[in-house]
Coordinates of C-alpha atoms in Angstrom, one line a residue:
M1 CA -3.0 -14.0 -21.0
S2 CA -2.4 -14.7 -17.3
P3 CA -2.0 -11.9 -14.8
Q4 CA 1.7 -12.6 -14.5
A5 CA 2.0 -12.4 -18.3
A6 CA 0.2 -9.2 -18.2
T7 CA 2.6 -7.8 -15.6
D8 CA 5.5 -9.0 -17.6
V9 CA 4.3 -7.1 -20.6
C10 CA 3.8 -4.0 -18.6
H11 CA 7.5 -4.1 -17.7
W12 CA 8.4 -3.7 -21.3
Q13 CA 6.8 -0.3 -21.2
G14 CA 9.0 0.8 -18.3
L15 CA 12.1 -0.4 -20.2
L16 CA 11.2 1.7 -23.2
G17 CA 10.4 4.8 -21.2
W18 CA 13.6 4.6 -19.3
D19 CA 15.7 4.2 -22.4
E20 CA 13.8 7.1 -23.9
Q21 CA 14.7 9.5 -21.2
T22 CA 18.3 8.3 -20.7
M23 CA 19.9 6.7 -23.6
M24 CA 17.9 7.2 -26.8
P25 CA 19.2 9.5 -29.6
Q26 CA 16.9 12.5 -30.3
G27 CA 16.6 11.4 -33.8
S28 CA 14.7 8.3 -32.7
E29 CA 11.9 10.3 -31.2
A30 CA 9.2 9.4 -33.8
A31 CA 10.1 5.8 -33.9
R32 CA 10.1 5.3 -30.1
G33 CA 6.6 7.1 -29.9
N34 CA 5.3 4.6 -32.5
Q35 CA 6.8 1.8 -30.6
K36 CA 5.4 2.9 -27.4
A37 CA 1.9 3.3 -28.8
A38 CA 1.9 -0.2 -30.5
L39 CA 3.0 -1.7 -27.2
A40 CA 0.5 0.3 -25.1
G41 CA -2.3 -1.3 -27.2
V42 CA -0.8 -4.8 -26.5
V43 CA -0.3 -4.0 -22.7
H44 CA -4.0 -2.8 -22.6
Q45 CA -5.3 -5.8 -24.2
A46 CA -3.4 -8.0 -21.6
K47 CA -4.8 -6.1 -18.7
V48 CA -8.5 -6.5 -19.8
D49 CA -7.9 -10.1 -21.0
Q50 CA -11.1 -12.0 -20.0
E51 CA -9.0 -14.6 -18.3
I52 CA -8.3 -12.0 -15.6
G53 CA -11.8 -11.1 -15.1
E54 CA -12.9 -14.8 -15.0
L55 CA -10.2 -15.4 -12.4
I56 CA -11.5 -12.6 -10.1
S57 CA -15.1 -13.9 -10.6
S58 CA -14.1 -17.3 -9.7
I59 CA -12.4 -16.2 -6.5
E60 CA -15.6 -14.1 -5.5
R61 CA -17.9 -17.2 -6.3
V62 CA -15.8 -19.4 -3.9
G63 CA -15.8 -16.8 -1.3
T64 CA -12.9 -14.8 0.4
G65 CA -13.4 -16.2 3.9
E66 CA -10.2 -18.0 3.7
L67 CA -7.9 -15.3 2.4
N68 CA -5.9 -13.2 4.6
T69 CA -5.8 -9.4 4.8
V70 CA -3.3 -9.0 2.1
E71 CA -4.8 -11.4 -0.2
K72 CA -8.2 -9.7 0.2
A73 CA -6.6 -6.4 -0.6
N74 CA -4.7 -7.8 -3.7
L75 CA -8.2 -9.1 -4.9
R76 CA -9.9 -5.8 -4.3
E77 CA -7.2 -3.8 -6.2
A78 CA -7.0 -6.5 -9.1
K79 CA -10.8 -6.0 -9.5
E80 CA -10.7 -2.3 -9.4
R81 CA -8.0 -2.0 -11.8
F82 CA -9.4 -4.6 -14.3
E83 CA -12.8 -2.9 -14.2
R84 CA -11.3 0.7 -14.7
D85 CA -9.0 -0.5 -17.6
S86 CA -12.1 -2.4 -19.2
R87 CA -13.8 1.1 -19.5
M88 CA -11.3 2.4 -22.1
S89 CA -10.3 1.2 -25.4
S90 CA -6.8 -0.1 -26.6
E91 CA -7.0 2.6 -29.1
L92 CA -7.2 5.3 -26.4
A93 CA -4.3 3.7 -24.6
S94 CA -2.2 3.8 -27.6
K95 CA -3.2 7.4 -28.2
A96 CA -2.0 8.3 -24.8
A97 CA 1.4 6.6 -25.0
L98 CA 2.2 8.3 -28.4
L99 CA 1.1 11.7 -27.1
E100 CA 3.2 11.2 -23.9
S101 CA 6.2 10.3 -26.1
Q102 CA 5.6 13.4 -28.2
T103 CA 5.1 15.8 -25.3
Y104 CA 8.2 14.5 -23.6
A105 CA 10.4 15.2 -26.6
A106 CA 8.8 18.7 -27.0
W107 CA 9.5 19.4 -23.3
V108 CA 13.2 18.5 -23.8
R109 CA 13.5 20.9 -26.7
A110 CA 11.5 23.7 -25.1
R111 CA 13.4 23.3 -21.8
S112 CA 16.8 23.6 -23.5
Q113 CA 15.6 26.8 -25.0
A114 CA 13.5 28.2 -22.1
D115 CA 10.6 28.3 -24.6
F116 CA 7.4 27.5 -22.7
E117 CA 5.2 28.8 -25.4
A118 CA 6.6 26.0 -27.7
F119 CA 5.7 23.4 -25.0
A120 CA 2.3 24.8 -24.0
P121 CA 0.2 23.2 -27.0
H122 CA 1.6 19.7 -26.1
L123 CA 0.9 20.3 -22.4
S124 CA -2.6 21.3 -23.1
A125 CA -3.2 18.4 -25.4
M126 CA -2.0 15.9 -22.8
I127 CA -4.1 17.5 -20.0
D128 CA -7.3 17.3 -22.2
L129 CA -6.4 13.5 -23.0
R130 CA -5.7 12.6 -19.3
K131 CA -9.2 14.3 -18.5
E132 CA -10.9 12.1 -21.1
I133 CA -9.2 8.9 -19.8
L134 CA -10.2 9.9 -16.2
K135 CA -13.7 10.4 -17.2
A136 CA -13.9 7.0 -19.0
T137 CA -12.1 5.0 -16.2
K138 CA -13.2 6.9 -13.0
P139 CA -16.7 8.4 -13.9
D140 CA -17.6 8.4 -10.1
M141 CA -14.5 10.5 -9.1
D142 CA -13.9 14.1 -9.3
L143 CA -11.3 14.7 -12.1
Y144 CA -8.5 15.9 -9.6
D145 CA -9.1 13.2 -7.1
G146 CA -9.1 10.6 -10.0
A147 CA -5.6 12.0 -11.0
I148 CA -4.3 11.9 -7.5
D149 CA -5.7 8.4 -7.2
N150 CA -3.3 7.3 -10.0
F151 CA -0.3 8.0 -7.7
D152 CA -1.8 7.7 -4.1
P153 CA -4.7 5.5 -4.2
R154 CA -7.9 6.8 -2.2
M155 CA -6.2 10.0 -1.4
Q156 CA -8.3 13.1 -2.0
A157 CA -7.7 16.7 -2.3
P158 CA -9.3 17.8 1.0
R159 CA -6.8 15.4 2.8
I160 CA -3.9 16.7 0.8
A161 CA -4.9 20.2 1.9
Q162 CA -4.9 19.1 5.5
V163 CA -1.5 17.7 5.2
F164 CA -0.2 20.7 3.5
D165 CA -1.6 23.1 6.2
Q166 CA 0.3 21.1 8.9
V167 CA 3.6 21.0 6.9
K168 CA 3.2 24.7 6.3
T169 CA 3.0 25.4 9.9
G170 CA 6.4 23.8 10.6
L171 CA 8.1 24.8 7.3
A172 CA 7.2 28.5 7.1
P173 CA 9.1 29.5 10.2
M174 CA 12.2 27.4 9.1
I175 CA 12.2 29.0 5.6
K176 CA 12.1 32.4 7.1
Q177 CA 15.1 31.6 9.3
I178 CA 17.1 30.4 6.4
A179 CA 16.2 33.5 4.4
E180 CA 17.3 35.7 7.2
K181 CA 20.6 33.9 7.5
V182 CA 21.3 34.1 3.7
E183 CA 20.4 37.8 3.8
A184 CA 23.0 38.4 6.6
D185 CA 25.5 36.1 4.9
P186 CA 25.0 36.1 1.1
A187 CA 27.8 33.7 0.5
L188 CA 25.4 31.0 1.7
N189 CA 23.4 31.3 -1.5
D190 CA 26.4 30.7 -3.6
V191 CA 25.8 27.1 -4.4
P192 CA 27.1 26.2 -8.0
V193 CA 25.7 23.2 -9.6
S194 CA 27.1 20.6 -12.2
P195 CA 29.5 19.2 -13.3
V196 CA 31.4 19.5 -9.9
P197 CA 30.1 21.5 -7.2
I198 CA 32.8 23.7 -5.4
Y199 CA 31.5 25.5 -2.5
S200 CA 33.1 28.9 -1.3
H201 CA 31.4 28.9 2.0
A202 CA 33.0 26.9 4.9
A203 CA 29.5 25.7 6.1
L204 CA 28.9 24.2 2.7
K205 CA 32.3 22.4 2.2
G206 CA 32.4 18.7 2.7
G207 CA 34.9 16.7 4.6
P208 CA 36.1 13.2 5.7
E209 CA 32.7 12.7 7.4
W210 CA 31.0 12.8 4.0
D211 CA 33.4 10.1 2.4
P212 CA 31.5 8.5 -0.5
A213 CA 32.1 4.9 0.8
K214 CA 30.4 5.9 4.2
Q215 CA 27.6 7.4 2.2
A216 CA 27.3 4.1 0.4
Q217 CA 27.2 2.3 3.5
M218 CA 24.5 4.5 4.9
C219 CA 22.3 4.1 1.9
K220 CA 22.7 0.3 2.2
E221 CA 21.6 0.4 5.8
V222 CA 18.7 2.6 5.0
A223 CA 17.7 0.2 2.4
E224 CA 18.0 -3.0 4.7
A225 CA 15.8 -1.1 7.3
L226 CA 13.3 -0.6 4.7
G227 CA 13.2 -4.1 3.7
F228 CA 15.1 -3.9 0.3
D229 CA 15.9 -7.4 -0.8
F230 CA 19.5 -7.3 -2.4
E231 CA 19.0 -10.7 -3.9
K232 CA 16.3 -9.1 -6.2
G233 CA 17.9 -5.7 -6.7
R234 CA 21.1 -3.6 -6.5
V235 CA 22.5 -0.3 -5.7
Q236 CA 23.1 2.1 -8.6
G237 CA 22.1 -0.3 -11.4
L238 CA 19.4 -0.9 -13.8
G239 CA 17.9 -4.1 -14.9
F240 CA 14.8 -5.4 -16.7
R241 CA 12.4 -6.3 -14.0
A242 CA 14.9 -5.5 -11.2
Q243 CA 14.6 -3.1 -8.4
R244 CA 17.1 -0.6 -8.2
I245 CA 18.7 2.3 -6.0
P246 CA 20.2 5.0 -8.0
T247 CA 22.5 7.0 -5.7
D248 CA 24.4 10.2 -6.1
L249 CA 27.6 10.1 -3.9
D250 CA 29.7 13.1 -3.6
S251 CA 32.4 14.1 -1.0
N252 CA 31.2 17.7 -1.1
V253 CA 27.4 17.0 -0.5
G254 CA 25.3 14.5 1.3
A255 CA 24.1 11.4 -0.4
D256 CA 21.0 11.5 -2.7
I257 CA 19.3 8.1 -2.7
T258 CA 16.3 7.2 -4.4
L259 CA 14.4 3.9 -4.1
S260 CA 12.5 2.9 -7.3
A261 CA 11.5 -0.1 -9.2

């Protein structure tokens, strides 16, 4: 299977996961878990297809002298991912997908009933399985650093501690000031939630300056400044293999914008 085909197969997982968390009826939990497990096995086989390994090796044999910086980085990342994926089995990938689906369903039920005890065994099983996968795929890394690496490659715990220390220095005084203001004016803490926020305090009420149309325009300008390609994506929309920008526009509060793929 070619690298592009393997990438296309991976997108199927994202579609199933999105549907599971947004549209799928609760009664379909077991079936969806089995679907995700079966697909995870196929996806893993695609990721470790020998054609990918041979392509990487052939490029290295020819030499990387003619590659630019981005191409060299792509080759490095492709090789690293291929080697890590090759250290685990398709069966383990399927097991992880099934447990992930089961754990999510358990979390939804436990959250609605505020019952952590019911969710705890599922969480423990998921953590144990993730440790098993990290030990198999990243044997040279500390478990926590390996977990961080899944989301922020090459970031390590000591560096995160440094960043948090710096952030804490600036945030702590601000949080203290906010707490003091709320203590002096308790109405500031009266922030109702869904379905439609209605704020009692004047400082929290919206106005024409928060017009949803202006918020939408601001979101578009931010996306354009970040280089978002509107020929390949859209605002507030979902699509297979399409980038999207889900937004929450409200005349009472500021825009909530998230860039995702």
